PDB file of C-alpha atoms in Angstrom:
ATOM      1  CA  GLU Z   1       1.529  -8.602 -43.706  1.00  0.00           C
ATOM      2  CA  TYR Z   2      -0.481 -10.692 -46.086  1.00  0.00           C
ATOM      3  CA  LYS Z   3      -3.008  -9.508 -48.935  1.00  0.00           C
ATOM      4  CA  VAL Z   4      -6.008 -11.548 -49.586  1.00  0.00           C
ATOM      5  CA  THR Z   5      -7.674 -11.194 -52.996  1.00  0.00           C
ATOM      6  CA  SER Z   6     -11.463 -12.317 -53.979  1.00  0.00           C
ATOM      7  CA  GLU Z   7     -11.836 -15.043 -56.541  1.00  0.00           C
ATOM      8  CA  ASN Z   8     -13.092 -12.278 -58.738  1.00  0.00           C
ATOM      9  CA  SER Z   9     -10.186  -9.916 -58.011  1.00  0.00           C
ATOM     10  CA  LEU Z  10     -12.576  -7.147 -57.027  1.00  0.00           C
ATOM     11  CA  TYR Z  11     -11.611  -6.923 -53.555  1.00  0.00           C
ATOM     12  CA  THR Z  12      -8.831  -7.052 -51.624  1.00  0.00           C
ATOM     13  CA  LYS Z  13      -7.890  -6.627 -47.757  1.00  0.00           C
ATOM     14  CA  ILE Z  14      -4.521  -6.678 -46.206  1.00  0.00           C
ATOM     15  CA  TYR Z  15      -3.795  -8.440 -42.817  1.00  0.00           C
ATOM     16  CA  ARG Z  16      -1.013  -8.269 -40.208  1.00  0.00           C
ATOM     17  CA  VAL Z  17      -0.334 -11.326 -38.034  1.00  0.00           C
ATOM     18  CA  ASN Z  18       1.764 -11.137 -35.113  1.00  0.00           C
ATOM     19  CA  LEU Z  19       3.505 -14.023 -34.093  1.00  0.00           C
ATOM     20  CA  GLN Z  20       4.280 -15.076 -30.583  1.00  0.00           C
ATOM     21  CA  GLN Z  21       6.387 -17.585 -29.591  1.00  0.00           C
ATOM     22  CA  SER Z  22       4.969 -20.507 -27.409  1.00  0.00           C
ATOM     23  CA  GLY Z  23       6.219 -19.811 -23.746  1.00  0.00           C
ATOM     24  CA  GLY Z  24       8.228 -16.763 -22.696  1.00  0.00           C
ATOM     25  CA  ILE Z  25       7.071 -13.541 -20.965  1.00  0.00           C
ATOM     26  CA  ILE Z  26       3.440 -13.399 -19.194  1.00  0.00           C
ATOM     27  CA  TYR Z  27       2.380 -10.077 -18.326  1.00  0.00           C
ATOM     28  CA  VAL Z  28       0.325  -9.324 -15.187  1.00  0.00           C
ATOM     29  CA  ASP Z  29      -1.264  -6.179 -14.495  1.00  0.00           C
ATOM     30  CA  PRO Z  30      -4.482  -5.729 -12.305  1.00  0.00           C
ATOM     31  CA  LYS Z  31      -5.894  -2.555 -13.956  1.00  0.00           C
ATOM     32  CA  ALA Z  32      -5.443  -4.488 -17.675  1.00  0.00           C
ATOM     33  CA  THR Z  33      -8.938  -4.251 -19.217  1.00  0.00           C
ATOM     34  CA  GLY Z  34      -7.941  -6.291 -22.770  1.00  0.00           C
ATOM     35  CA  ARG Z  35      -8.882 -10.180 -23.077  1.00  0.00           C
ATOM     36  CA  ASN Z  36      -6.813 -11.398 -19.781  1.00  0.00           C
ATOM     37  CA  ASN Z  37      -4.665 -13.876 -21.486  1.00  0.00           C
ATOM     38  CA  GLY Z  38      -1.332 -12.735 -20.244  1.00  0.00           C
ATOM     39  CA  SER Z  39      -0.011 -12.204 -24.228  1.00  0.00           C
ATOM     40  CA  THR Z  40       0.741  -9.087 -23.893  1.00  0.00           C
ATOM     41  CA  TRP Z  41       0.474  -5.811 -21.720  1.00  0.00           C
ATOM     42  CA  GLY Z  42      -2.969  -4.712 -22.957  1.00  0.00           C
ATOM     43  CA  ASP Z  43      -4.000  -7.801 -22.554  1.00  0.00           C
ATOM     44  CA  ALA Z  44      -2.157  -8.525 -19.579  1.00  0.00           C
ATOM     45  CA  PHE Z  45      -3.849 -11.219 -16.568  1.00  0.00           C
ATOM     46  CA  THR Z  46      -4.938  -9.161 -13.853  1.00  0.00           C
ATOM     47  CA  SER Z  47      -3.868 -11.645 -11.320  1.00  0.00           C
ATOM     48  CA  LEU Z  48      -0.635 -13.762 -10.636  1.00  0.00           C
ATOM     49  CA  GLU Z  49      -2.630 -16.887 -10.108  1.00  0.00           C
ATOM     50  CA  ALA Z  50      -3.873 -16.836 -13.417  1.00  0.00           C
ATOM     51  CA  ALA Z  51      -0.029 -16.164 -15.098  1.00  0.00           C
ATOM     52  CA  LEU Z  52       1.280 -18.736 -12.280  1.00  0.00           C
ATOM     53  CA  GLN Z  53      -1.541 -21.282 -14.063  1.00  0.00           C
ATOM     54  CA  LYS Z  54      -0.310 -20.887 -17.595  1.00  0.00           C
ATOM     55  CA  ALA Z  55       3.591 -20.684 -16.458  1.00  0.00           C
ATOM     56  CA  ASN Z  56       3.012 -24.011 -14.629  1.00  0.00           C
ATOM     57  CA  GLU Z  57       1.393 -25.602 -17.868  1.00  0.00           C
ATOM     58  CA  MET Z  58       4.448 -24.581 -19.833  1.00  0.00           C
ATOM     59  CA  PRO Z  59       6.739 -27.667 -20.874  1.00  0.00           C
ATOM     60  CA  ALA Z  60       9.762 -27.916 -18.531  1.00  0.00           C
ATOM     61  CA  GLU Z  61      12.346 -27.026 -21.313  1.00  0.00           C
ATOM     62  CA  ILE Z  62      10.662 -23.775 -22.254  1.00  0.00           C
ATOM     63  CA  SER Z  63      11.844 -20.489 -19.803  1.00  0.00           C
ATOM     64  CA  ALA Z  64       9.022 -19.162 -18.106  1.00  0.00           C
ATOM     65  CA  GLU Z  65       9.074 -15.256 -17.150  1.00  0.00           C
ATOM     66  CA  ILE Z  66       6.277 -13.343 -15.487  1.00  0.00           C
ATOM     67  CA  TRP Z  67       6.292  -9.598 -15.861  1.00  0.00           C
ATOM     68  CA  MET Z  68       4.212  -7.622 -13.455  1.00  0.00           C
ATOM     69  CA  SER Z  69       3.221  -3.999 -13.385  1.00  0.00           C
ATOM     70  CA  LYS Z  70       4.036  -2.100 -10.567  1.00  0.00           C
ATOM     71  CA  ASP Z  71       0.580  -2.030  -9.334  1.00  0.00           C
ATOM     72  CA  CYS Z  72       0.815  -5.385  -8.493  1.00  0.00           C
ATOM     73  CA  THR Z  73       0.521  -6.540  -4.373  1.00  0.00           C
ATOM     74  CA  LEU Z  74       1.190 -10.037  -3.276  1.00  0.00           C
ATOM     75  CA  ASN Z  75      -0.845 -10.415   0.179  1.00  0.00           C
ATOM     76  CA  HIS Z  76      -2.959 -12.905   1.878  1.00  0.00           C
ATOM     77  CA  LYS Z  77      -2.680 -15.863  -0.606  1.00  0.00           C
ATOM     78  CA  ARG Z  78      -0.285 -18.982  -1.143  1.00  0.00           C
ATOM     79  CA  TYR Z  79       0.608 -18.885  -4.886  1.00  0.00           C
ATOM     80  CA  GLU Z  80       1.475 -22.093  -6.237  1.00  0.00           C
ATOM     81  CA  LEU Z  81       4.550 -23.088  -8.582  1.00  0.00           C
ATOM     82  CA  LYS Z  82       4.971 -26.241 -10.256  1.00  0.00           C
ATOM     83  CA  ARG Z  83       8.116 -25.182 -11.969  1.00  0.00           C
ATOM     84  CA  THR Z  84      11.108 -22.412 -11.354  1.00  0.00           C
ATOM     85  CA  LEU Z  85      10.748 -19.165 -13.461  1.00  0.00           C
ATOM     86  CA  THR Z  86      12.151 -15.654 -13.156  1.00  0.00           C
ATOM     87  CA  LEU Z  87       9.764 -13.575 -11.624  1.00  0.00           C
ATOM     88  CA  ARG Z  88      10.371 -10.009 -12.735  1.00  0.00           C
ATOM     89  CA  GLY Z  89       8.118  -6.578 -10.967  1.00  0.00           C
ATOM     90  CA  GLY Z  90       8.104  -2.907 -11.237  1.00  0.00           C
ATOM     91  CA  PHE Z  91       7.088  -2.448 -14.976  1.00  0.00           C
ATOM     92  CA  THR Z  92       4.770   0.480 -15.527  1.00  0.00           C
ATOM     93  CA  GLY Z  93       3.024  -1.537 -18.581  1.00  0.00           C
ATOM     94  CA  ILE Z  94       4.632  -0.767 -21.612  1.00  0.00           C
ATOM     95  CA  GLU Z  95       7.956  -2.024 -21.616  1.00  0.00           C
ATOM     96  CA  THR Z  96       9.280  -4.352 -24.127  1.00  0.00           C
ATOM     97  CA  GLU Z  97      12.879  -5.031 -22.521  1.00  0.00           C
ATOM     98  CA  VAL Z  98      13.826  -5.189 -19.117  1.00  0.00           C
ATOM     99  CA  ASN Z  99      16.138  -2.724 -18.839  1.00  0.00           C
ATOM    100  CA  GLN Z 100      13.774  -0.443 -19.681  1.00  0.00           C
ATOM    101  CA  ARG Z 101      11.875   0.058 -16.221  1.00  0.00           C
ATOM    102  CA  ASP Z 102      12.508   2.691 -13.817  1.00  0.00           C
ATOM    103  CA  LYS Z 103      14.687   0.376 -10.980  1.00  0.00           C
ATOM    104  CA  ASP Z 104      12.646   2.840  -8.327  1.00  0.00           C
ATOM    105  CA  ASN Z 105       9.702   1.177  -9.213  1.00  0.00           C
ATOM    106  CA  LYS Z 106       8.697  -2.277  -7.520  1.00  0.00           C
ATOM    107  CA  SER Z 107       6.184  -4.836  -7.221  1.00  0.00           C
ATOM    108  CA  VAL Z 108       5.292  -5.311  -3.359  1.00  0.00           C
ATOM    109  CA  VAL Z 109       5.413  -9.211  -1.731  1.00  0.00           C
ATOM    110  CA  ARG Z 110       3.681  -8.701   1.788  1.00  0.00           C
ATOM    111  CA  SER Z 111       4.643 -11.021   4.497  1.00  0.00           C
ATOM    112  CA  ASN Z 112       1.445 -13.039   4.298  1.00  0.00           C
ATOM    113  CA  ALA Z 113       2.271 -13.963   0.509  1.00  0.00           C
ATOM    114  CA  VAL Z 114       3.748 -17.507   0.431  1.00  0.00           C
ATOM    115  CA  PHE Z 115       4.941 -19.261  -2.945  1.00  0.00           C
ATOM    116  CA  PHE Z 116       4.488 -23.154  -2.577  1.00  0.00           C
ATOM    117  CA  SER Z 117       4.850 -26.539  -4.670  1.00  0.00           C
ATOM    118  CA  ASP Z 118       3.004 -29.312  -3.206  1.00  0.00           C
ATOM    119  CA  GLU Z 119       5.363 -31.327  -5.675  1.00  0.00           C
ATOM    120  CA  ALA Z 120       9.216 -31.132  -6.059  1.00  0.00           C
ATOM    121  CA  ILE Z 121      10.776 -28.308  -8.484  1.00  0.00           C
ATOM    122  CA  GLY Z 122      13.996 -27.741  -9.727  1.00  0.00           C
ATOM    123  CA  GLY Z 123      16.339 -25.479 -11.412  1.00  0.00           C
ATOM    124  CA  THR Z 124      16.529 -21.368 -10.941  1.00  0.00           C
ATOM    125  CA  LEU Z 125      13.918 -19.649  -9.297  1.00  0.00           C
ATOM    126  CA  THR Z 126      14.560 -15.924  -9.831  1.00  0.00           C
ATOM    127  CA  PHE Z 127      13.299 -12.945  -8.172  1.00  0.00           C
ATOM    128  CA  ASP Z 128      13.618  -9.215  -9.878  1.00  0.00           C
ATOM    129  CA  GLY Z 129      12.099  -6.443  -9.217  1.00  0.00           C
ATOM    130  CA  ILE Z 130      10.348  -7.047  -6.113  1.00  0.00           C
ATOM    131  CA  GLN Z 131      10.249  -5.232  -2.763  1.00  0.00           C
ATOM    132  CA  PHE Z 132       9.684  -7.466  -0.070  1.00  0.00           C
ATOM    133  CA  ASP Z 133       7.495  -5.337   2.659  1.00  0.00           C
ATOM    134  CA  HIS Z 134       4.383  -3.046   2.983  1.00  0.00           C
ATOM    135  CA  SER Z 135       3.848  -0.314   5.356  1.00  0.00           C
ATOM    136  CA  ASP Z 136       1.493  -2.409   7.306  1.00  0.00           C
ATOM    137  CA  ASP Z 137       3.415  -5.458   7.886  1.00  0.00           C
ATOM    138  CA  TRP Z 138       4.721  -6.198  11.479  1.00  0.00           C
ATOM    139  CA  ASN Z 139       6.086  -9.968  10.707  1.00  0.00           C
ATOM    140  CA  THR Z 140       9.389 -11.554   9.343  1.00  0.00           C
ATOM    141  CA  ILE Z 141       8.706 -12.031   5.389  1.00  0.00           C
ATOM    142  CA  LYS Z 142       9.116 -15.904   4.525  1.00  0.00           C
ATOM    143  CA  PRO Z 143       8.361 -15.955   1.146  1.00  0.00           C
ATOM    144  CA  ILE Z 144       9.667 -19.717  -0.451  1.00  0.00           C
ATOM    145  CA  TYR Z 145       9.668 -21.806   2.710  1.00  0.00           C
ATOM    146  CA  ASP Z 146       7.203 -23.848   1.515  1.00  0.00           C
ATOM    147  CA  ILE Z 147       8.830 -24.881  -1.588  1.00  0.00           C
ATOM    148  CA  LYS Z 148       9.717 -28.452  -2.608  1.00  0.00           C
ATOM    149  CA  TRP Z 149      12.701 -28.987  -4.155  1.00  0.00           C
ATOM    150  CA  ASP Z 150      13.807 -32.049  -6.174  1.00  0.00           C
ATOM    151  CA  THR Z 151      17.024 -32.495  -5.146  1.00  0.00           C
ATOM    152  CA  ALA Z 152      18.445 -34.956  -7.824  1.00  0.00           C
ATOM    153  CA  GLY Z 153      19.376 -31.682  -9.285  1.00  0.00           C
ATOM    154  CA  GLU Z 154      21.214 -28.175  -8.861  1.00  0.00           C
ATOM    155  CA  ASN Z 155      18.846 -25.866  -7.481  1.00  0.00           C
ATOM    156  CA  SER Z 156      19.570 -21.879  -7.568  1.00  0.00           C
ATOM    157  CA  LEU Z 157      17.950 -18.729  -5.764  1.00  0.00           C
ATOM    158  CA  VAL Z 158      18.170 -15.291  -7.642  1.00  0.00           C
ATOM    159  CA  ILE Z 159      17.524 -11.986  -5.666  1.00  0.00           C
ATOM    160  CA  GLN Z 160      18.389  -8.994  -7.910  1.00  0.00           C
ATOM    161  CA  ASN Z 161      17.238  -5.581  -8.322  1.00  0.00           C
ATOM    162  CA  CYS Z 162      15.138  -5.875  -4.793  1.00  0.00           C
ATOM    163  CA  ASN Z 163      14.238  -3.850  -1.822  1.00  0.00           C
ATOM    164  CA  ILE Z 164      14.189  -5.656   1.523  1.00  0.00           C
ATOM    165  CA  TYR Z 165      12.480  -3.164   4.179  1.00  0.00           C
ATOM    166  CA  LYS Z 166      11.297  -5.848   6.223  1.00  0.00           C
ATOM    167  CA  ASN Z 167      13.184  -8.813   8.039  1.00  0.00           C
ATOM    168  CA  THR Z 168      13.134 -11.840   4.996  1.00  0.00           C
ATOM    169  CA  ARG Z 169      13.729 -15.078   5.475  1.00  0.00           C
ATOM    170  CA  PHE Z 170      14.727 -16.726   2.418  1.00  0.00           C
ATOM    171  CA  SER Z 171      14.594 -20.148   4.060  1.00  0.00           C
ATOM    172  CA  THR Z 172      13.918 -23.694   1.988  1.00  0.00           C
ATOM    173  CA  SER Z 173      13.356 -27.296   2.644  1.00  0.00           C
ATOM    174  CA  ALA Z 174      16.705 -28.323   0.944  1.00  0.00           C
ATOM    175  CA  ARG Z 175      20.207 -26.882   0.353  1.00  0.00           C
ATOM    176  CA  LEU Z 176      20.542 -25.180  -2.607  1.00  0.00           C
ATOM    177  CA  ALA Z 177      23.665 -25.208  -4.935  1.00  0.00           C
ATOM    178  CA  SER Z 178      24.002 -21.173  -5.254  1.00  0.00           C
ATOM    179  CA  VAL Z 179      22.299 -18.262  -3.887  1.00  0.00           C
ATOM    180  CA  THR Z 180      23.202 -14.688  -5.880  1.00  0.00           C
ATOM    181  CA  VAL Z 181      22.336 -11.561  -4.407  1.00  0.00           C
ATOM    182  CA  LYS Z 182      22.857  -8.174  -6.724  1.00  0.00           C
ATOM    183  CA  ASP Z 183      21.673  -4.906  -6.187  1.00  0.00           C
ATOM    184  CA  VAL Z 184      19.573  -5.166  -3.365  1.00  0.00           C
ATOM    185  CA  ASP Z 185      18.790  -2.174  -0.620  1.00  0.00           C
ATOM    186  CA  SER Z 186      17.748  -3.999   2.281  1.00  0.00           C
ATOM    187  CA  SER Z 187      17.245  -0.680   4.029  1.00  0.00           C
ATOM    188  CA  TYR Z 188      18.769  -1.612   7.680  1.00  0.00           C
ATOM    189  CA  SER Z 189      16.835  -5.034   7.596  1.00  0.00           C
ATOM    190  CA  ASP Z 190      17.711  -8.307   8.041  1.00  0.00           C
ATOM    191  CA  LEU Z 191      18.367 -10.621   5.075  1.00  0.00           C
ATOM    192  CA  TYR Z 192      18.693 -14.359   5.511  1.00  0.00           C
ATOM    193  CA  LEU Z 193      19.498 -16.105   2.755  1.00  0.00           C
ATOM    194  CA  PRO Z 194      18.961 -19.935   2.521  1.00  0.00           C
ATOM    195  CA  GLU Z 195      21.397 -22.845   3.190  1.00  0.00           C
ATOM    196  CA  CYS Z 196      23.404 -23.206   0.361  1.00  0.00           C
ATOM    197  CA  ASP Z 197      26.725 -24.447  -1.287  1.00  0.00           C
ATOM    198  CA  ASN Z 198      27.913 -21.448  -2.853  1.00  0.00           C
ATOM    199  CA  ALA Z 199      26.717 -17.671  -2.489  1.00  0.00           C
ATOM    200  CA  SER Z 200      27.644 -14.382  -4.669  1.00  0.00           C
ATOM    201  CA  VAL Z 201      26.587 -11.135  -3.422  1.00  0.00           C
ATOM    202  CA  ASP Z 202      27.241  -8.213  -5.424  1.00  0.00           C
ATOM    203  CA  ASN Z 203      26.122  -4.524  -4.198  1.00  0.00           C
ATOM    204  CA  CYS Z 204      23.803  -5.259  -1.198  1.00  0.00           C
ATOM    205  CA  SER Z 205      23.415  -1.975   0.972  1.00  0.00           C
ATOM    206  CA  ASN Z 206      22.316  -1.411   4.655  1.00  0.00           C
ATOM    207  CA  GLY Z 207      20.705  -4.025   6.972  1.00  0.00           C
ATOM    208  CA  GLU Z 208      22.084  -7.024   7.562  1.00  0.00           C
ATOM    209  CA  LEU Z 209      23.290 -10.162   5.571  1.00  0.00           C
ATOM    210  CA  TYR Z 210      23.394 -13.813   6.725  1.00  0.00           C
ATOM    211  CA  ILE Z 211      24.880 -16.811   4.786  1.00  0.00           C
ATOM    212  CA  ASN Z 212      24.361 -20.342   6.345  1.00  0.00           C
ATOM    213  CA  SER Z 213      23.613 -18.789   9.468  1.00  0.00           C
ATOM    214  CA  GLY Z 214      21.736 -21.164  12.108  1.00  0.00           C
ATOM    215  CA  TYR Z 215      22.021 -24.014  14.373  1.00  0.00           C
ATOM    216  CA  GLY Z 216      23.115 -27.473  12.508  1.00  0.00           C
ATOM    217  CA  ILE Z 217      23.281 -25.298   9.364  1.00  0.00           C
ATOM    218  CA  THR Z 218      26.545 -26.824   6.978  1.00  0.00           C
ATOM    219  CA  PRO Z 219      29.263 -23.963   6.078  1.00  0.00           C
ATOM    220  CA  ALA Z 220      28.870 -22.725   2.710  1.00  0.00           C
ATOM    221  CA  GLN Z 221      31.721 -24.148   0.477  1.00  0.00           C
ATOM    222  CA  LYS Z 222      32.396 -20.760  -0.973  1.00  0.00           C
ATOM    223  CA  ALA Z 223      30.805 -17.086   0.022  1.00  0.00           C
ATOM    224  CA  VAL Z 224      31.828 -14.064  -1.936  1.00  0.00           C
ATOM    225  CA  ILE Z 225      30.751 -10.395  -0.972  1.00  0.00           C
ATOM    226  CA  LYS Z 226      31.951  -7.289  -2.841  1.00  0.00           C
ATOM    227  CA  ASN Z 227      30.617  -3.846  -3.551  1.00  0.00           C
ATOM    228  CA  SER Z 228      28.620  -3.887  -0.145  1.00  0.00           C
ATOM    229  CA  SER Z 229      27.595  -2.180   2.625  1.00  0.00           C
ATOM    230  CA  CYS Z 230      25.752  -4.523   4.427  1.00  0.00           C
ATOM    231  CA  GLU Z 231      26.751  -6.291   7.946  1.00  0.00           C
ATOM    232  CA  SER Z 232      27.748  -9.910   7.105  1.00  0.00           C
ATOM    233  CA  THR Z 233      27.268 -13.060   9.348  1.00  0.00           C
ATOM    234  CA  VAL Z 234      28.899 -15.489   6.892  1.00  0.00           C
ATOM    235  CA  TYR Z 235      29.514 -19.027   7.792  1.00  0.00           C
ATOM    236  CA  ALA Z 236      31.589 -20.596   4.927  1.00  0.00           C
ATOM    237  CA  LYS Z 237      34.898 -22.371   4.129  1.00  0.00           C
ATOM    238  CA  ASP Z 238      36.020 -20.145   1.756  1.00  0.00           C
ATOM    239  CA  ILE Z 239      35.385 -16.009   2.177  1.00  0.00           C
ATOM    240  CA  SER Z 240      35.882 -13.278   0.006  1.00  0.00           C
ATOM    241  CA  LEU Z 241      35.175  -9.844   0.731  1.00  0.00           C
ATOM    242  CA  SER Z 242      35.876  -6.827  -0.977  1.00  0.00           C
ATOM    243  CA  ASN Z 243      35.303  -3.234  -1.975  1.00  0.00           C
ATOM    244  CA  SER Z 244      32.600  -3.174   0.664  1.00  0.00           C
ATOM    245  CA  LYS Z 245      32.285  -1.055   3.933  1.00  0.00           C
ATOM    246  CA  ARG Z 246      30.782  -2.072   7.544  1.00  0.00           C
ATOM    247  CA  SER Z 247      31.813  -5.151   9.968  1.00  0.00           C
ATOM    248  CA  GLY Z 248      31.451  -8.358   9.632  1.00  0.00           C
ATOM    249  CA  TYR Z 249      31.180 -11.834  11.509  1.00  0.00           C
ATOM    250  CA  PHE Z 250      33.284 -14.966   9.986  1.00  0.00           C
ATOM    251  CA  TYR Z 251      33.320 -18.224  10.926  1.00  0.00           C
ATOM    252  CA  SER Z 252      33.752 -21.503   9.863  1.00  0.00           C
ATOM    253  CA  PHE Z 253      36.292 -20.868   7.021  1.00  0.00           C
ATOM    254  CA  ASP Z 254      39.616 -22.532   6.073  1.00  0.00           C
ATOM    255  CA  ASN Z 255      40.826 -19.630   3.492  1.00  0.00           C
ATOM    256  CA  ILE Z 256      39.402 -15.732   4.042  1.00  0.00           C
ATOM    257  CA  ASN Z 257      40.423 -12.636   1.815  1.00  0.00           C
ATOM    258  CA  LEU Z 258      39.641  -9.504   3.035  1.00  0.00           C
ATOM    259  CA  TYR Z 259      40.259  -6.392   0.422  1.00  0.00           C
ATOM    260  CA  ASN Z 260      39.937  -3.071  -0.384  1.00  0.00           C
ATOM    261  CA  LEU Z 261      37.711  -2.409   2.781  1.00  0.00           C
ATOM    262  CA  TYR Z 262      36.473   1.104   3.664  1.00  0.00           C
ATOM    263  CA  ASN Z 263      35.520   2.419   7.109  1.00  0.00           C
ATOM    264  CA  ILE Z 264      35.364  -0.937   8.988  1.00  0.00           C
ATOM    265  CA  ALA Z 265      36.213  -0.691  12.487  1.00  0.00           C
ATOM    266  CA  THR Z 266      35.930  -3.978  13.363  1.00  0.00           C
ATOM    267  CA  SER Z 267      35.248  -7.327  11.652  1.00  0.00           C
ATOM    268  CA  TYR Z 268      34.959 -10.542  13.603  1.00  0.00           C
ATOM    269  CA  ILE Z 269      37.308 -13.366  12.637  1.00  0.00           C
ATOM    270  CA  PHE Z 270      36.446 -16.356  14.414  1.00  0.00           C
TER     271      PHE Z 270
END
């Protein structure tokens, strides 16, 4: 706050100024009725395209996060990325911290929504609080297959606090350095991770998980799966499976560690 006094000292007025750091969080809520500039929930962008445009204009050294309300559904569109960023969904529109969300709330990405880049991008792309599916979807979801990656650096994908309710392929145009999956419910759907050097999976429930599975794909260097109940098909040189249940199929390994497994009738080791 600061106080302004007139030159003759007869009038004063107090002003309150909110300073916002350039970059940072960009808000999206299709029901917002404010200034539509993405600066707060009240002034949130009403479309993801506008938020991405703002994020794409930010300097590369500034990290970008887009927070989407649970009323956001991405469909029938191609969304351009000119940089990697964090896309978080499931907010009610009042939160100031990520951990204030109700984890049961999600923003929806449908099968016909695709993220793409005309120019190569690099870094870490994160999906958090997203549901990949809609009740009207029939096709496999391929949300990032049209992204071009800058292979000069190390690139990563993070999928956390997400629901995979339709078969989803995170296939990419280039091999990634790492893929991280955490707190994901695949609800008896197939989750195909992109080709990568290292895969880390923690608390992936239900469904089937595929790591470096497919014709002509070089096995991962290391794959770690823990605290999970998905059926896994893994091609990796070093495989670790612990505190998990359901069977798995393991290929191309030089070293494998199976520890503290529950109710696994059969694991197939090749």
